Amino acid sequence: QVQLVEFGGGLVQAGGSLRLSCAASGNIFSINAMGWYRQAPGKQRELVASIASGSSTNYADSVKGRFTISRDNAKNMVYLRMNSLKPEDTAVYYCNAQIARYSGDYYSEYWGQGTQVTVSE
């Protein structure tokens, strides 16, 4: 069984910073891509940032220059550093990872439970 656990959400003022963390645990053989998504009320879930196994990154245009995604393969963790936060960043943020449980296994998508980020004026 594989699970993702997220930490770091909370309330922050506009212009502030926050770091989200996500730890994958359980029967893990290999992790391919990892990423962060977010969903605001009444809106679809959208990709915020992703990071490949080789650490190449991709960001949504709305967060480029402000957010930084990183990973620690030894710890099976992925992070999202959020700077210069804006009220429009308010959403539930979800951790995502493509995980193989054993040699030869295909990569399946796993999701964290979500963590609330609220940015006040």
Coordinates of C-alpha atoms in Angstrom, one line a residue:
Q1 CA 0.0 0.0 0.0
V2 CA 1.3 3.4 -1.0
Q3 CA 0.2 6.7 0.5
L4 CA 1.2 10.4 0.3
V5 CA 1.1 12.6 3.3
E6 CA 1.2 16.4 2.9
F7 CA 2.3 19.1 5.4
G8 CA 2.8 22.8 5.4
G9 CA -0.6 24.3 4.4
G10 CA -2.0 27.2 6.3
L11 CA -2.9 30.9 6.4
V12 CA -0.5 33.5 5.1
Q13 CA -0.6 37.1 4.2
A14 CA -0.3 38.3 0.6
G15 CA 3.4 38.6 -0.3
G16 CA 4.4 36.0 2.2
S17 CA 5.9 32.6 1.7
L18 CA 5.0 29.0 2.5
R19 CA 6.6 25.6 1.9
L20 CA 4.5 22.5 1.2
S21 CA 6.0 19.1 1.8
C22 CA 4.8 15.7 0.7
A23 CA 6.2 12.3 1.8
A24 CA 5.5 9.1 -0.1
S25 CA 5.6 5.9 2.0
G26 CA 4.7 2.3 1.7
N27 CA 5.6 -0.3 -0.9
I28 CA 7.7 1.9 -3.2
F29 CA 10.1 0.6 -5.8
S30 CA 10.5 3.7 -7.9
I31 CA 9.0 7.2 -8.3
N32 CA 8.8 8.8 -11.7
A33 CA 7.3 12.2 -12.0
M34 CA 6.0 14.1 -9.0
G35 CA 3.9 17.2 -8.9
W36 CA 1.6 19.7 -7.2
Y37 CA -2.0 20.5 -8.2
R38 CA -4.4 22.9 -6.7
Q39 CA -8.2 23.3 -6.8
A40 CA -10.1 26.4 -5.8
P41 CA -13.8 26.3 -5.0
G42 CA -15.8 26.1 -8.2
K43 CA -12.8 25.5 -10.4
Q44 CA -11.1 22.5 -11.9
R45 CA -8.0 21.0 -10.4
E46 CA -5.0 22.4 -12.2
L47 CA -1.3 21.6 -12.4
V48 CA 0.8 24.0 -10.5
A49 CA 4.3 22.4 -10.9
S50 CA 5.8 19.1 -11.9
I51 CA 9.2 17.6 -11.6
A52 CA 10.6 14.6 -13.5
S53 CA 12.8 11.9 -12.1
G54 CA 15.8 13.7 -13.7
S55 CA 14.7 16.9 -11.9
S56 CA 13.5 18.9 -14.9
T57 CA 10.6 21.1 -13.9
N58 CA 7.5 22.6 -15.4
Y59 CA 5.3 25.4 -13.9
A60 CA 2.0 26.9 -14.6
D61 CA 2.3 30.4 -16.1
S62 CA 0.6 31.9 -13.1
V63 CA 3.3 30.7 -10.7
K64 CA 6.4 31.0 -12.7
G65 CA 9.1 33.0 -10.9
R66 CA 7.3 32.6 -7.6
F67 CA 7.0 28.9 -6.9
T68 CA 9.8 26.3 -6.8
I69 CA 9.3 22.6 -6.9
S70 CA 12.0 20.2 -5.7
R71 CA 12.4 16.6 -4.7
D72 CA 14.5 14.4 -2.4
N73 CA 14.6 11.0 -4.0
A74 CA 16.3 9.4 -0.9
K75 CA 13.5 10.5 1.3
N76 CA 10.7 10.0 -1.3
M77 CA 9.6 13.6 -0.8
V78 CA 8.6 16.5 -3.0
Y79 CA 8.4 20.1 -1.9
L80 CA 6.8 23.3 -3.2
R81 CA 8.2 26.6 -2.1
M82 CA 5.8 29.4 -2.6
N83 CA 6.9 33.0 -2.5
S84 CA 5.2 36.2 -3.2
L85 CA 1.8 34.6 -2.5
K86 CA -1.3 36.2 -3.9
P87 CA -4.9 35.8 -2.8
E88 CA -5.6 34.0 -6.1
D89 CA -3.2 31.3 -4.9
T90 CA -5.8 30.3 -2.3
A91 CA -6.8 26.7 -3.0
V92 CA -6.5 23.1 -1.7
Y93 CA -3.1 21.8 -2.9
Y94 CA -2.6 18.2 -3.8
C95 CA 0.6 16.2 -4.0
N96 CA 0.8 13.7 -6.9
A97 CA 3.4 11.0 -7.7
Q98 CA 3.8 8.3 -10.3
I99 CA 4.9 5.2 -8.3
A100 CA 5.9 1.7 -9.2
R101 CA 5.6 -0.8 -6.3
Y102 CA 8.1 -3.4 -7.6
S103 CA 10.4 -4.1 -10.4
G104 CA 8.5 -4.4 -13.6
D105 CA 5.4 -2.6 -12.2
Y106 CA 3.9 0.2 -14.2
Y107 CA 3.6 3.6 -12.8
S108 CA 0.3 4.4 -11.1
E109 CA -0.9 7.8 -10.0
Y110 CA -1.1 8.5 -6.3
W111 CA -2.6 11.5 -4.6
G112 CA -2.2 13.2 -1.2
Q113 CA -5.2 14.1 0.8
G114 CA -4.8 17.8 0.0
T115 CA -3.8 20.7 2.2
Q116 CA -5.5 24.1 2.4
V117 CA -3.5 27.2 1.5
T118 CA -5.3 30.5 2.2
V119 CA -3.7 33.8 1.3
S120 CA -5.2 36.9 2.8
E121 CA -5.0 40.5 1.6

